[in-house]
PDB file of C-alpha atoms in Angstrom:
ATOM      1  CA  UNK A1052       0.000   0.000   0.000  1.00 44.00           C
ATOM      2  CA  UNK A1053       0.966   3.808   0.207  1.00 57.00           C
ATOM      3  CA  UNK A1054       1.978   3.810  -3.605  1.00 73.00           C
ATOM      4  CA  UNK A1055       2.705   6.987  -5.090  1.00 80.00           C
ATOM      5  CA  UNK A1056      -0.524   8.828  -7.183  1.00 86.00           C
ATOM      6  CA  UNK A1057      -0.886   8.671 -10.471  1.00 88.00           C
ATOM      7  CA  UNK A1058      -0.338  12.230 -11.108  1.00 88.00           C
ATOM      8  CA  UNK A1059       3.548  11.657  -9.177  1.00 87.00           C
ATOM      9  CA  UNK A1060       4.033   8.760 -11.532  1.00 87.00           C
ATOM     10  CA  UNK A1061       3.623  10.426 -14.500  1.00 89.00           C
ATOM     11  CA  UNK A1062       6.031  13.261 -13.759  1.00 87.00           C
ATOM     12  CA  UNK A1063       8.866  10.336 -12.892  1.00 85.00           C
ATOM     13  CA  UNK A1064       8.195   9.006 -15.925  1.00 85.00           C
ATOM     14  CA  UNK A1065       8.875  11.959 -17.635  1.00 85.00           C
ATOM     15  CA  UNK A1066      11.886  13.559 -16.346  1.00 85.00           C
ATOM     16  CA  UNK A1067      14.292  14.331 -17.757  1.00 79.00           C
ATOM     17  CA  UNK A1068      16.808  14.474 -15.223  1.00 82.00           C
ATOM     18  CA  UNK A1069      16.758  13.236 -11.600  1.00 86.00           C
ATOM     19  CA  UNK A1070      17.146  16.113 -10.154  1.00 86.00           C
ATOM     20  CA  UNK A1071      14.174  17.834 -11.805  1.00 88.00           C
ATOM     21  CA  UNK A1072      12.120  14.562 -11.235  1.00 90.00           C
ATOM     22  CA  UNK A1073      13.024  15.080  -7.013  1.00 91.00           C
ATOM     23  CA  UNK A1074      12.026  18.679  -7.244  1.00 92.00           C
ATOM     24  CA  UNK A1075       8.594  18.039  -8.719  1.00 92.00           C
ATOM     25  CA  UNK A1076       8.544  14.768  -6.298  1.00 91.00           C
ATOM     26  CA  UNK A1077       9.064  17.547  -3.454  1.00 92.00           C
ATOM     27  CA  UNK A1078       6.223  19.889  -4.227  1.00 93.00           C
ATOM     28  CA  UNK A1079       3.496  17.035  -5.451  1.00 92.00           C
ATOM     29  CA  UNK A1080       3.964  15.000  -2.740  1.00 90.00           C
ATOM     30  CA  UNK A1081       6.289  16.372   0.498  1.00 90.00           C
ATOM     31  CA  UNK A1082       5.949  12.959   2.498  1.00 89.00           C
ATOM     32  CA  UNK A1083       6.907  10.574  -0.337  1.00 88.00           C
ATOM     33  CA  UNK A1084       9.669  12.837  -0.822  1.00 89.00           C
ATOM     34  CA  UNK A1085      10.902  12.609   2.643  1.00 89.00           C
ATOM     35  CA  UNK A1086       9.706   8.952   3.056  1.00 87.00           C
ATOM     36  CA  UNK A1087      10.734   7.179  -0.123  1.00 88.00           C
ATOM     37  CA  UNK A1088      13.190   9.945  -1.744  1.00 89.00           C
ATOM     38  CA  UNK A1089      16.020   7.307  -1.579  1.00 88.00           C
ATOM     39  CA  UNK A1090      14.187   4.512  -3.189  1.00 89.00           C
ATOM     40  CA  UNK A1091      12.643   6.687  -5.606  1.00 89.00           C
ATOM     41  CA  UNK A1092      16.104   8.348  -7.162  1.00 89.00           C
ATOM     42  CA  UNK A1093      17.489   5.245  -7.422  1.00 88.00           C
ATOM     43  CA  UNK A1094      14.528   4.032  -9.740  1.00 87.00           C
ATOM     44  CA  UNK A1095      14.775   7.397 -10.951  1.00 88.00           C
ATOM     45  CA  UNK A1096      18.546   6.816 -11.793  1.00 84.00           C
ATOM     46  CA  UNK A1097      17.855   3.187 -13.608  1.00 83.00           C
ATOM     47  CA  UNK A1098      14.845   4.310 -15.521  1.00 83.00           C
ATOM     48  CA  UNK A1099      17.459   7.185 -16.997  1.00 78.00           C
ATOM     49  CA  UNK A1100      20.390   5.238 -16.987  1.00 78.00           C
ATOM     50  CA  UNK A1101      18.299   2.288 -19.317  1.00 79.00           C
ATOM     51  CA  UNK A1102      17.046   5.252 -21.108  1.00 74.00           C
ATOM     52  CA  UNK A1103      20.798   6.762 -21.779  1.00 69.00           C
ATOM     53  CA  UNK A1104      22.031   3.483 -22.707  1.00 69.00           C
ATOM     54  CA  UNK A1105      19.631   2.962 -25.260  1.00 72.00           C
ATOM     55  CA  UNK A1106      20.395   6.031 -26.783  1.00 69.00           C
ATOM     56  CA  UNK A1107      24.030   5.095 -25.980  1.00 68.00           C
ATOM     57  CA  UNK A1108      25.460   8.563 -27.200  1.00 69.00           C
ATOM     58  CA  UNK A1109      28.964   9.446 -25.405  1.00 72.00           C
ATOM     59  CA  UNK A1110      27.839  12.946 -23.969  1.00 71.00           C
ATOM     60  CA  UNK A1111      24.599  10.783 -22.423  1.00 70.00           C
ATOM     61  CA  UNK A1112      27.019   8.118 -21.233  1.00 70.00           C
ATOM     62  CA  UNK A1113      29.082  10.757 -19.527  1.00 76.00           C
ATOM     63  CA  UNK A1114      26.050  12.088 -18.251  1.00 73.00           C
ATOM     64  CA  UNK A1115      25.085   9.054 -16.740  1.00 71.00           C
ATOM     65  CA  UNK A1116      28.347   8.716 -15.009  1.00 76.00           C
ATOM     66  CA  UNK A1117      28.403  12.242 -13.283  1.00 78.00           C
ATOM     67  CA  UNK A1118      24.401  11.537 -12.786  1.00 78.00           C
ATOM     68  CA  UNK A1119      25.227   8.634 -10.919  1.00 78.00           C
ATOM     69  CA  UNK A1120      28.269  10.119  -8.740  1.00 79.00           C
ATOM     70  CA  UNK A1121      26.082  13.043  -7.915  1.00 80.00           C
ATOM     71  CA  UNK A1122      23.055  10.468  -6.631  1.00 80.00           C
ATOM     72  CA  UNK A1123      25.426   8.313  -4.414  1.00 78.00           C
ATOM     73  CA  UNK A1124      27.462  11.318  -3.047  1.00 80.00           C
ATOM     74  CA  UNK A1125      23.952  12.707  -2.059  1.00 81.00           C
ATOM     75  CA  UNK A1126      22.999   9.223  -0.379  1.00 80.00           C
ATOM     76  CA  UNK A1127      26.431   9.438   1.555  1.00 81.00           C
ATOM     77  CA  UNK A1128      25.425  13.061   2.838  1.00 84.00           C
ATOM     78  CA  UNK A1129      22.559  11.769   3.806  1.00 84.00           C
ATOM     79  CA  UNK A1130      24.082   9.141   5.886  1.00 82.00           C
ATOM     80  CA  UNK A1131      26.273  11.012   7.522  1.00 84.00           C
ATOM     81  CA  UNK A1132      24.083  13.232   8.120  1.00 84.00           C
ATOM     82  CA  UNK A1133      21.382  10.385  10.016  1.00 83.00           C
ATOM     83  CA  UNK A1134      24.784   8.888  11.275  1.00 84.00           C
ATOM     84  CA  UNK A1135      25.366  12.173  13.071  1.00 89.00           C
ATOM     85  CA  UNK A1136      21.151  12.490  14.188  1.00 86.00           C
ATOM     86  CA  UNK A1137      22.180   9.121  15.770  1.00 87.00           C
ATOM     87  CA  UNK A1138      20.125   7.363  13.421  1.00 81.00           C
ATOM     88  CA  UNK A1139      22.047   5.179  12.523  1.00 81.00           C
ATOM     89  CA  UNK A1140      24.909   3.173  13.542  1.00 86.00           C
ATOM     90  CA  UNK A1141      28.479   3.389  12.643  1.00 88.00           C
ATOM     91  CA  UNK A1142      27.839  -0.274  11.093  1.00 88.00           C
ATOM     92  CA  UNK A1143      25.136   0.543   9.380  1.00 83.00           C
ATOM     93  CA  UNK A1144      26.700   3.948   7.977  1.00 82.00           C
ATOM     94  CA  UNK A1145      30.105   1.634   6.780  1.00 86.00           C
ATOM     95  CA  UNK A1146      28.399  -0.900   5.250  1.00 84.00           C
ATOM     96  CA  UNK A1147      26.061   1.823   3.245  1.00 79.00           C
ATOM     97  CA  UNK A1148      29.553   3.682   2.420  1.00 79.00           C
ATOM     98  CA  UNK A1149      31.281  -0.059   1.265  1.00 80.00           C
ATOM     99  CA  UNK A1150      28.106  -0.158  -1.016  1.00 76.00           C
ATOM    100  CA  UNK A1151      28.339   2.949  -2.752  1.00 74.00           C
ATOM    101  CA  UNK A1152      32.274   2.508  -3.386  1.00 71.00           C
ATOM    102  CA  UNK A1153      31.058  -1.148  -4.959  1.00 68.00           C
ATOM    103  CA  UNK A1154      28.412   1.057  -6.749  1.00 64.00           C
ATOM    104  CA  UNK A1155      30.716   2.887  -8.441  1.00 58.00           C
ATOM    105  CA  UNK A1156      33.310   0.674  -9.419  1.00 59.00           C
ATOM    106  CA  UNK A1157      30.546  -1.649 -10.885  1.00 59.00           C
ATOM    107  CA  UNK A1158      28.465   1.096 -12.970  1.00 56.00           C
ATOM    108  CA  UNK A1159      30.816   0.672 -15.766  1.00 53.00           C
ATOM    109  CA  UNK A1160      29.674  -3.020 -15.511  1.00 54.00           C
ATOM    110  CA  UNK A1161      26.037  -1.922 -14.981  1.00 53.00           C
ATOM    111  CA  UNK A1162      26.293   0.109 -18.103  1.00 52.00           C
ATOM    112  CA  UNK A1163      27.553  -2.365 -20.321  1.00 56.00           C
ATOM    113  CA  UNK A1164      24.624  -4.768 -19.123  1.00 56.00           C
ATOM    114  CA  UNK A1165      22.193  -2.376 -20.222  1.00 56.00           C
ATOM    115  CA  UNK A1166      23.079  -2.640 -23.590  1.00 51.00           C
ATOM    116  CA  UNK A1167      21.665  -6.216 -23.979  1.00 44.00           C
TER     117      UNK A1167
END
């Protein structure tokens, strides 16, 4: 339950960018934004990173790479930033950094999947 309207869907679907799509995410619905705004830039981030790979032009790909950089240095701001609330524990805030240095090394492996 609690999925996201119809309306919020549509503008996802649309962006261009995932930082325009979190913007309009913001204003149409605050509490999805603040609840789900992780989950939803990541599918944010595939559903542009699928589209840029289709298109597969070398100013998208680099694109994608700084697109993706920007998302997981935002997700590690974030952490620290709960880690420091007290949110969360130093294991928990490690093993979230471990996964965004493997996220990185393997989107050049991610990329090349898309292709198939």
């Amino acid at each position: 339950g609690g999925g996201l309207s119809a309306e919020v869907v549509k503008v996802l679907d649309e962006a261009e960018d995932v930082e325009a799509g979190m913007r309009q995410l913001r204003l149409l619905d605050p509490a999805a934004y603040y609840l789900h705004g992780q989950h939803i830039r990541t599918m944010l981030i595939d559903r542009i990173s699928a589209d840029v790979a289709r298109v597969g032009t070398p100013a998208a790909q680099a694109q994608l790479s700084t697109l993706e950089a920007k998302a997981i240095e935002g997700q590690l701001r974030q952490l620290c930033h709960l880690h420091k609330e007290g949110l969360i524990s130093d294991d928990v805030l490690r093993e979230q950094q471990q996964k965004a240095a493997m996220h990185i090394c393997a989107s050049s492996a991610l990329r090349t999947r898309l292709h198939h």
